[in-house]
Coordinates of C-alpha atoms (C1' of nucleotides) in Angstrom, one line a residue:
Chain H
X1457 CA -33.4 -10.7 22.0
X1458 CA -29.7 -10.6 22.0
X1459 CA -28.0 -7.2 21.7
X1460 CA -24.9 -6.4 19.7
X1461 CA -21.7 -6.8 21.8
X1462 CA -20.1 -3.3 21.8
X1463 CA -16.7 -4.7 22.1
X1464 CA -16.8 -6.8 19.0
X1465 CA -16.4 -3.9 16.7
X1466 CA -13.0 -2.9 18.5
X1467 CA -12.0 -6.7 18.4
X1468 CA -12.4 -6.7 14.6
X1469 CA -10.8 -3.4 14.3
X1470 CA -7.7 -4.6 16.3
X1471 CA -7.4 -7.8 14.2
X1472 CA -7.5 -5.8 11.1
X1473 CA -4.7 -3.5 12.2
X1474 CA -2.6 -6.3 13.4
X1475 CA -2.9 -8.2 10.0
X1476 CA -2.3 -5.1 7.9
X1477 CA 0.8 -4.3 9.9
X1478 CA 2.0 -7.7 9.4
X1479 CA 1.3 -8.4 5.7
X1480 CA -0.1 -5.3 4.1
X1481 CA -3.5 -4.3 3.1
X1482 CA -3.2 -6.3 -0.1
X1483 CA -3.0 -9.6 1.8
X1484 CA -6.0 -8.8 4.2
X1485 CA -8.9 -11.2 4.0
X1486 CA -12.0 -11.8 5.9
X1487 CA -11.1 -15.3 7.1
X1488 CA -7.9 -14.2 8.6
X1489 CA -9.8 -11.3 10.4
X1490 CA -12.2 -13.7 11.8
X1491 CA -9.5 -16.1 13.1
X1492 CA -7.4 -13.3 14.5
X1493 CA -10.4 -11.7 16.2
X1494 CA -11.6 -15.2 17.4
X1495 CA -14.9 -14.8 15.7
X1496 CA -16.9 -16.6 13.0
X1497 CA -16.7 -15.1 9.6
X1498 CA -20.4 -14.5 9.6
X1499 CA -20.1 -12.4 12.9
X1500 CA -18.2 -9.9 11.0
X1501 CA -21.0 -9.4 8.7
X1502 CA -23.3 -8.6 11.7
X1503 CA -21.2 -5.6 12.3
X1504 CA -20.2 -4.6 8.8
X1505 CA -21.9 -4.8 5.4
X1506 CA -18.9 -5.7 3.6
X1507 CA -15.1 -5.6 3.7
X1508 CA -15.1 -2.4 2.0
X1509 CA -17.2 -0.9 4.7
X1510 CA -15.1 -2.3 7.4
X1511 CA -12.1 -0.7 6.0
X1512 CA -13.7 2.8 5.4
X1513 CA -15.3 2.6 8.8
X1514 CA -12.0 1.9 10.5
X1515 CA -10.2 4.6 8.5
X1516 CA -12.8 7.1 9.5
X1517 CA -12.5 6.2 13.1
X1518 CA -8.7 6.5 13.2
X1519 CA -8.6 9.8 11.5
X1520 CA -11.0 11.3 13.9
X1521 CA -9.2 9.9 16.9
X1522 CA -5.8 11.1 15.4
X1523 CA -6.7 14.6 14.9
X1524 CA -8.0 14.9 18.4
X1525 CA -4.8 13.4 19.9
X1526 CA -2.3 15.7 18.3
X1527 CA -4.0 19.0 19.1
X1528 CA -5.3 18.0 22.5
X1529 CA -2.5 19.2 24.7
X1530 CA -1.1 22.6 23.3
X1531 CA -0.5 25.0 26.1
X1532 CA -2.7 28.1 25.4
X1533 CA -0.8 31.5 25.3
X1534 CA 2.7 29.8 25.3
X1535 CA 5.3 31.2 23.1
X1536 CA 5.5 30.1 19.5
X1537 CA 8.5 27.9 19.8
X1538 CA 7.0 26.1 22.9
X1539 CA 3.8 25.3 20.9
X1540 CA 5.8 24.1 18.0
X1541 CA 7.8 21.8 20.1
X1542 CA 4.6 20.5 21.8
X1543 CA 3.0 19.9 18.5
X1544 CA 6.1 18.1 17.2
X1545 CA 6.6 15.9 20.2
X1546 CA 2.9 15.1 20.2
X1547 CA 3.1 14.2 16.6
X1548 CA 6.1 12.0 16.8
X1549 CA 5.0 10.2 20.0
X1550 CA 1.6 9.7 18.5
X1551 CA 3.0 8.1 15.4
X1552 CA 5.1 5.6 17.3
X1553 CA 2.5 4.8 19.9
X1554 CA -0.1 4.3 17.3
X1555 CA 2.1 3.0 14.6
X1556 CA -0.2 0.2 13.6
X1557 CA -3.0 2.8 13.0
X1558 CA -0.9 5.2 10.9
X1559 CA 0.4 2.3 8.9
X1560 CA -3.1 1.1 8.2
X1561 CA -4.1 4.6 7.2
X1562 CA -1.3 5.1 4.9
X1563 CA -2.0 1.8 3.1
X1564 CA -5.6 2.8 2.7
X1565 CA -4.8 6.2 1.4
X1566 CA -3.4 4.6 -1.8
X1567 CA -5.9 1.8 -2.3
X1568 CA -9.0 1.4 -4.2
X1569 CA -10.9 0.6 -1.0
X1570 CA -11.5 4.3 0.1
X1571 CA -14.8 5.9 -0.8
X1572 CA -14.9 9.5 -1.9
X1573 CA -15.8 10.7 1.7
X1574 CA -12.9 9.1 3.2
X1575 CA -10.5 10.8 0.8
X1576 CA -11.4 14.2 2.0
X1577 CA -10.5 13.5 5.6
X1578 CA -6.9 14.5 5.2
X1579 CA -7.3 18.3 4.9
X1580 CA -8.6 19.2 8.2
X1581 CA -5.7 17.6 10.0
X1582 CA -3.4 20.3 8.7
X1583 CA -5.6 23.2 10.0
X1584 CA -4.0 23.6 13.2
X1585 CA -0.3 23.4 11.9
X1586 CA -1.2 26.1 9.4
X1587 CA -2.7 28.5 12.1
X1588 CA 0.4 28.0 14.2
X1589 CA 2.7 28.7 11.3
X1590 CA 0.8 32.0 10.5
X1591 CA 1.4 33.1 13.9
X1592 CA 5.2 32.2 13.6
X1593 CA 5.3 34.4 10.5
X1594 CA 3.6 37.4 12.2
X1595 CA 6.1 37.1 15.0
X1596 CA 9.0 37.1 12.2
X1597 CA 10.2 33.9 13.4
X1598 CA 9.1 31.7 10.4
X1599 CA 10.3 31.9 6.9
X1600 CA 7.9 33.6 4.4
X1601 CA 7.3 30.3 2.6
X1602 CA 4.0 28.5 1.6
X1603 CA 2.4 26.8 4.5
X1604 CA 1.8 23.6 2.7
X1605 CA 5.5 23.4 1.8
X1606 CA 6.7 24.2 5.3
X1607 CA 4.2 21.6 6.7
X1608 CA 5.2 18.9 4.1
X1609 CA 8.8 19.4 5.0
X1610 CA 8.2 18.9 8.8
X1611 CA 5.7 16.1 8.6
X1612 CA 7.8 14.4 6.0
X1613 CA 10.8 14.7 8.3
X1614 CA 8.8 13.4 11.3
X1615 CA 7.3 10.5 9.4
X1616 CA 10.5 9.2 8.1
X1617 CA 12.4 9.7 11.5
X1618 CA 9.5 7.6 13.1
X1619 CA 10.0 4.9 10.3
X1620 CA 13.7 4.9 11.2
X1621 CA 13.0 4.5 14.9
X1622 CA 10.5 1.6 14.2
X1623 CA 13.0 -0.1 11.8
X1624 CA 16.0 0.1 13.9
X1625 CA 14.0 -0.2 17.2
X1626 CA 15.4 3.1 18.4
X1627 CA 13.9 3.9 21.9
X1628 CA 12.7 7.5 21.9
X1629 CA 14.5 9.5 24.5
X1630 CA 13.9 13.3 25.3
X1631 CA 17.4 13.9 23.7
X1632 CA 16.3 12.2 20.6
X1633 CA 13.2 14.3 20.3
X1634 CA 15.1 17.3 21.0
X1635 CA 17.5 16.6 18.3
X1636 CA 14.9 15.8 15.7
X1637 CA 13.0 18.9 16.6
X1638 CA 16.1 21.1 16.3
X1639 CA 16.3 20.0 12.7
X1640 CA 12.8 21.0 11.9
X1641 CA 13.2 24.2 13.9
X1642 CA 16.5 25.3 12.2
X1643 CA 14.8 24.7 8.8
X1644 CA 11.8 26.8 9.3
X1645 CA 13.2 29.9 11.2
X1646 CA 14.4 32.8 9.2
Chain Q
X58 CA 11.1 -20.8 -34.3
X59 CA 9.8 -17.6 -32.9
X60 CA 11.8 -15.6 -30.4
X61 CA 10.7 -13.7 -27.4
X62 CA 9.9 -10.0 -28.1
X63 CA 12.4 -8.0 -26.1
X64 CA 9.8 -5.0 -25.9
X65 CA 7.0 -7.2 -24.3
X66 CA 8.7 -7.2 -20.9
X67 CA 8.8 -3.4 -20.7
X68 CA 5.2 -3.4 -22.1
X69 CA 4.1 -5.4 -19.1
X70 CA 6.0 -3.3 -16.7
X71 CA 4.6 0.0 -18.0
X72 CA 1.1 -1.5 -17.7
X73 CA 1.7 -2.6 -14.3
X74 CA 3.1 0.7 -13.1
X75 CA 0.1 2.7 -14.6
X76 CA -2.4 0.4 -13.0
X77 CA -0.7 0.5 -9.6
X78 CA -0.6 4.2 -9.9
X79 CA -4.2 4.4 -10.6
X80 CA -5.7 2.1 -8.0
X81 CA -3.0 0.7 -5.9
X82 CA -1.2 -2.6 -5.6
X83 CA -4.0 -4.3 -3.9
X84 CA -6.3 -3.9 -6.9
X85 CA -3.7 -5.1 -9.4
X86 CA -4.8 -8.2 -11.4
X87 CA -3.4 -10.1 -14.3
X88 CA -6.5 -9.6 -16.6
X89 CA -6.1 -5.8 -16.1
X90 CA -2.3 -6.0 -16.9
X91 CA -3.0 -7.9 -20.0
X92 CA -5.6 -5.5 -21.2
X93 CA -3.5 -2.4 -20.5
X94 CA -0.5 -3.9 -22.3
X95 CA -2.7 -5.1 -25.1
X96 CA -1.4 -8.7 -24.5
X97 CA -3.3 -12.0 -23.9
X98 CA -3.1 -13.2 -20.4
X99 CA -1.3 -16.3 -21.5
X100 CA 1.5 -14.0 -23.0
X101 CA 2.4 -12.5 -19.6
X102 CA 3.1 -16.1 -18.3
X103 CA 5.5 -16.6 -21.1
X104 CA 7.7 -13.8 -19.6
X105 CA 6.9 -14.3 -15.9
X106 CA 6.2 -17.5 -13.9
X107 CA 3.7 -15.8 -11.7
X108 CA 2.2 -12.5 -10.5
X109 CA 4.7 -12.6 -7.6
X110 CA 7.7 -13.0 -9.9
X111 CA 6.5 -10.1 -12.0
X112 CA 6.2 -7.9 -9.2
X113 CA 9.6 -8.8 -7.6
X114 CA 11.2 -8.6 -11.0
X115 CA 9.9 -5.1 -11.6
X116 CA 10.9 -4.2 -8.1
X117 CA 14.4 -5.2 -8.6
X118 CA 14.7 -3.5 -11.9
X119 CA 13.5 -0.1 -10.5
X120 CA 15.6 -0.3 -7.5
X121 CA 18.7 -0.8 -9.7
X122 CA 17.8 1.9 -12.2
X123 CA 17.1 4.3 -9.4
X124 CA 20.3 4.0 -7.5
X125 CA 22.2 4.7 -10.7
X126 CA 20.2 7.8 -11.6
X127 CA 20.6 9.7 -8.2
X128 CA 24.4 9.6 -8.0
X129 CA 25.2 9.7 -11.7
X130 CA 25.7 13.4 -12.0
X131 CA 27.5 14.6 -8.9
X132 CA 30.4 17.0 -9.8
X133 CA 33.6 15.7 -8.7
X134 CA 35.7 17.9 -6.3
X135 CA 32.8 20.5 -6.1
X136 CA 32.3 22.1 -2.7
X137 CA 30.1 20.4 -0.1
X138 CA 27.1 22.6 -0.6
X139 CA 27.2 22.2 -4.3
X140 CA 27.2 18.4 -4.1
X141 CA 24.4 18.6 -1.6
X142 CA 22.3 20.8 -3.8
X143 CA 23.1 18.6 -6.9
X144 CA 22.2 15.4 -4.8
X145 CA 18.9 17.2 -3.4
X146 CA 17.8 18.3 -6.9
X147 CA 18.6 14.9 -8.5
X148 CA 16.5 13.3 -5.9
X149 CA 13.5 15.4 -6.2
X150 CA 13.4 15.6 -9.9
X151 CA 13.9 11.9 -10.1
X152 CA 11.0 11.3 -7.7
X153 CA 8.7 13.4 -9.9
X154 CA 9.9 12.2 -13.3
X155 CA 9.6 8.6 -12.2
X156 CA 6.7 9.0 -9.9
X157 CA 4.9 6.0 -11.1
X158 CA 8.0 3.9 -10.3
X159 CA 8.6 5.2 -6.9
X160 CA 4.9 4.8 -6.0
X161 CA 5.1 1.2 -7.1
X162 CA 8.2 0.5 -5.0
X163 CA 6.6 2.1 -2.0
X164 CA 3.4 0.0 -2.3
X165 CA 5.5 -3.1 -2.7
X166 CA 7.8 -2.4 0.3
X167 CA 4.9 -3.0 2.7
X168 CA 3.1 -5.8 0.8
X169 CA 3.4 -9.6 1.1
X170 CA 4.6 -9.9 -2.4
X171 CA 8.3 -9.1 -1.8
X172 CA 10.6 -12.0 -1.3
X173 CA 13.4 -11.9 1.2
X174 CA 16.0 -10.9 -1.4
X175 CA 13.9 -7.9 -2.6
X176 CA 13.6 -6.6 1.0
X177 CA 17.4 -6.1 1.3
X178 CA 17.8 -3.7 -1.6
X179 CA 17.2 -0.6 0.3
X180 CA 20.4 -0.1 2.3
X181 CA 22.9 0.5 -0.5
X182 CA 20.9 3.5 -1.7
X183 CA 21.9 5.5 1.3
X184 CA 25.6 4.8 1.0
X185 CA 26.3 7.9 -1.1
X186 CA 24.5 10.3 1.1
X187 CA 26.2 9.0 4.3
X188 CA 29.6 9.5 2.6
X189 CA 28.6 13.1 1.6
X190 CA 27.4 13.8 5.1
X191 CA 30.7 12.5 6.7
X192 CA 32.5 14.9 4.5
X193 CA 30.3 17.9 5.6
X194 CA 31.0 17.0 9.3
X195 CA 34.7 16.9 8.5
X196 CA 34.4 20.3 7.1
X197 CA 32.4 21.4 10.2
X198 CA 29.5 22.4 8.1
X199 CA 27.0 19.6 9.2
X200 CA 25.6 19.1 12.8
X201 CA 27.2 16.1 14.7
X202 CA 24.1 14.0 14.4
X203 CA 23.6 10.4 13.4
X204 CA 23.8 10.1 9.7
X205 CA 20.6 7.9 9.6
X206 CA 18.6 10.7 11.3
X207 CA 20.0 13.4 9.1
X208 CA 19.2 11.4 6.1
X209 CA 15.7 10.4 7.2
X210 CA 15.1 14.2 7.9
X211 CA 16.0 15.2 4.4
X212 CA 14.5 12.3 2.5
X213 CA 11.4 12.4 4.4
X214 CA 11.1 16.2 3.6
X215 CA 11.9 15.6 0.0
X216 CA 9.4 12.7 -0.4
X217 CA 6.6 14.6 1.2
X218 CA 7.3 17.8 -0.8
X219 CA 7.2 15.7 -3.9
X220 CA 3.8 14.2 -2.8
X221 CA 2.5 17.8 -2.4
X222 CA 3.6 18.7 -5.8
X223 CA 2.0 15.8 -7.4
X224 CA -1.2 16.3 -5.5
X225 CA -1.6 19.9 -6.1
X226 CA 0.0 19.7 -9.6
X227 CA 2.6 22.2 -8.8
X228 CA 5.2 22.8 -11.5
X229 CA 8.8 22.5 -10.2
X230 CA 10.7 25.7 -11.0
X231 CA 14.1 26.5 -10.0
X232 CA 12.9 28.9 -7.3
X233 CA 10.7 26.1 -5.9
X234 CA 13.6 23.7 -5.7
X235 CA 15.9 26.4 -4.1
X236 CA 13.3 27.1 -1.6
X237 CA 12.9 23.3 -0.7
X238 CA 16.7 23.0 -0.5
X239 CA 17.1 25.9 1.7
X240 CA 14.8 24.2 4.2
X241 CA 17.0 21.1 4.3
X242 CA 20.3 23.1 4.3
X243 CA 19.3 25.2 7.1
X244 CA 18.2 22.2 9.2
X245 CA 21.6 20.3 8.8
X246 CA 24.3 22.9 9.1
X247 CA 25.5 23.8 12.5
Chain S
dT280 C1' -40.5 -19.4 32.6
dC281 C1' -41.6 -18.8 28.0
dT282 C1' -41.3 -16.3 23.8
dT283 C1' -39.0 -13.8 20.5
dT284 C1' -35.5 -11.7 18.3
dT285 C1' -31.1 -11.5 16.9
dA286 C1' -26.2 -12.6 17.5
dC287 C1' -23.2 -16.1 16.5
dC288 C1' -20.8 -19.6 13.8
dG289 C1' -18.8 -21.9 10.0
dA290 C1' -20.1 -24.6 6.1
dA291 C1' -21.9 -23.7 1.4
dT292 C1' -22.0 -20.7 -2.4
dA293 C1' -20.8 -16.9 -5.2
dA294 C1' -17.6 -14.0 -7.2
dT295 C1' -13.2 -12.8 -8.3
dT296 C1' -8.8 -13.7 -10.1
dA297 C1' -4.5 -16.4 -11.0
dT298 C1' -3.0 -20.0 -13.9
dT299 C1' -3.0 -23.4 -17.4
dC300 C1' -4.1 -25.2 -21.8
dC301 C1' -4.5 -25.5 -26.7
dA302 C1' -5.5 -23.8 -31.2
dT303 C1' -3.4 -20.4 -34.0
dT304 C1' 0.2 -17.7 -35.8
dA305 C1' 4.7 -15.8 -36.5
dT306 C1' 9.4 -16.5 -37.7
dC307 C1' 13.6 -19.0 -37.4
dT308 C1' 16.4 -22.8 -39.7
dT309 C1' 17.6 -25.5 -43.4
Chain X
dA153 C1' 9.2 -23.2 -49.4
dA154 C1' 8.5 -26.6 -45.7
dG155 C1' 9.1 -27.9 -41.3
dA156 C1' 10.0 -26.9 -36.5
dT157 C1' 9.7 -24.3 -32.5
dA158 C1' 7.9 -21.2 -29.7
dA159 C1' 5.1 -17.0 -28.9
dT160 C1' 0.4 -15.4 -28.6
dG161 C1' -4.5 -14.9 -27.2
dG162 C1' -8.2 -15.9 -24.8
dA163 C1' -11.4 -19.6 -23.2
dA164 C1' -11.4 -23.1 -19.7
dT165 C1' -9.9 -24.3 -15.1
dA166 C1' -8.2 -23.9 -10.5
dA167 C1' -7.5 -21.4 -6.5
dT168 C1' -8.6 -18.0 -3.6
dT169 C1' -11.5 -15.2 -1.1
dA170 C1' -16.0 -12.5 -0.2
dT171 C1' -20.6 -13.2 1.0
dT172 C1' -24.7 -15.7 2.2
dC173 C1' -27.4 -18.9 4.7
dG174 C1' -29.4 -22.0 8.1
dG175 C1' -29.1 -23.9 12.3
dT176 C1' -28.1 -22.8 17.3
dA177 C1' -27.6 -20.3 21.5
dA178 C1' -27.9 -16.2 24.1
dA179 C1' -30.4 -12.8 26.3
dA180 C1' -34.1 -9.2 26.5
dG181 C1' -38.9 -8.5 27.5
dA182 C1' -43.4 -10.2 28.8

DNA sequence: TCTTTTACCGAATAATTATTCCATTATCTT
DNA sequence: AAGATAATGGAATAATTATTCGGTAAAAGA
């Protein structure tokens, strides 16, 4: 018998990401995915039960990957500000390098496609940031404010700055990253 | 002869906003709009040529309204920080009071529905912020950084903080607004 | 090599949803 | 009040798009 091709799923994922990036989730359709991935429509249904399952499956996969990537490279035992900068740089670079993926996740987050399980995946991504902020507070570096508010402030800033970079095709230099970080740092320290 | 009811357009707009808020733009359909607005499907087509025209028309209308609302109440001749705080508070309160509207605009911005004209409307909204920031630089209060970056930082923060409030149903108090503003203020001053 | 199983394709079908059509109703004009 | 015109509702139709199906080809196992 013939086995499933392990590459096909990634092919379908990539086609989906590209199409959503180009025209938004609302315009996504199975025929287009097939064409973009150079597969017959029926083939997609070998790997996914339905369009909804495909979307949820891709969403899950991206969420998992993303959480890994951001926290992977924090230097253990480094001073607070160093860790903060590492996290910030990781986050920004990650958002840019995997722009398509993040765009897809964002579009899904406010759609009717996501199932209950998918909707819960957000929480855990903040865990690492919250821990780091707690440490900053203990060291009397960080303002005594709600972690959720501090995090929202920094991530909101980072996201919008990435959006700006993509729109204006700004090349991310070290100087640019340092500038963006300074804004966030100055805001959270007391 | 019978005249068009001037209230119907608003009825259709409101139904559209509610539905998009609930299930996202991708799930929006004409039958649902009719039902929500308590109008026949045919009636919608008396007021709008197509679904696409309805969406673009609502988008335009919201963009216009919004730009007005934010800049309406700045105190003339007030010190820089006062104006900044007014603008910030206006922006946040506006995002919350008109959450449905902003959500709709955001969903549209990355969809295939918007026509070329609609896609240009964003620029002018920043004008007022840029001017204010230039003044802050002249007064040696604001960091010498690109206005677009400074604006992205503050708006990104504000947007994400609003999202947090909506998600966790946080009631906006004066203290909360002051806290959120402090974050932004501390980040942009030199 | 032969058999068997399943991937693969894309046309056919089903399901959904946008748009039109027309009978009815409301209200403006004279 | 009668006629004229256009709004209204929702069933009928058209268009789009998800899903299934049946034939074909590939490759695993015997």
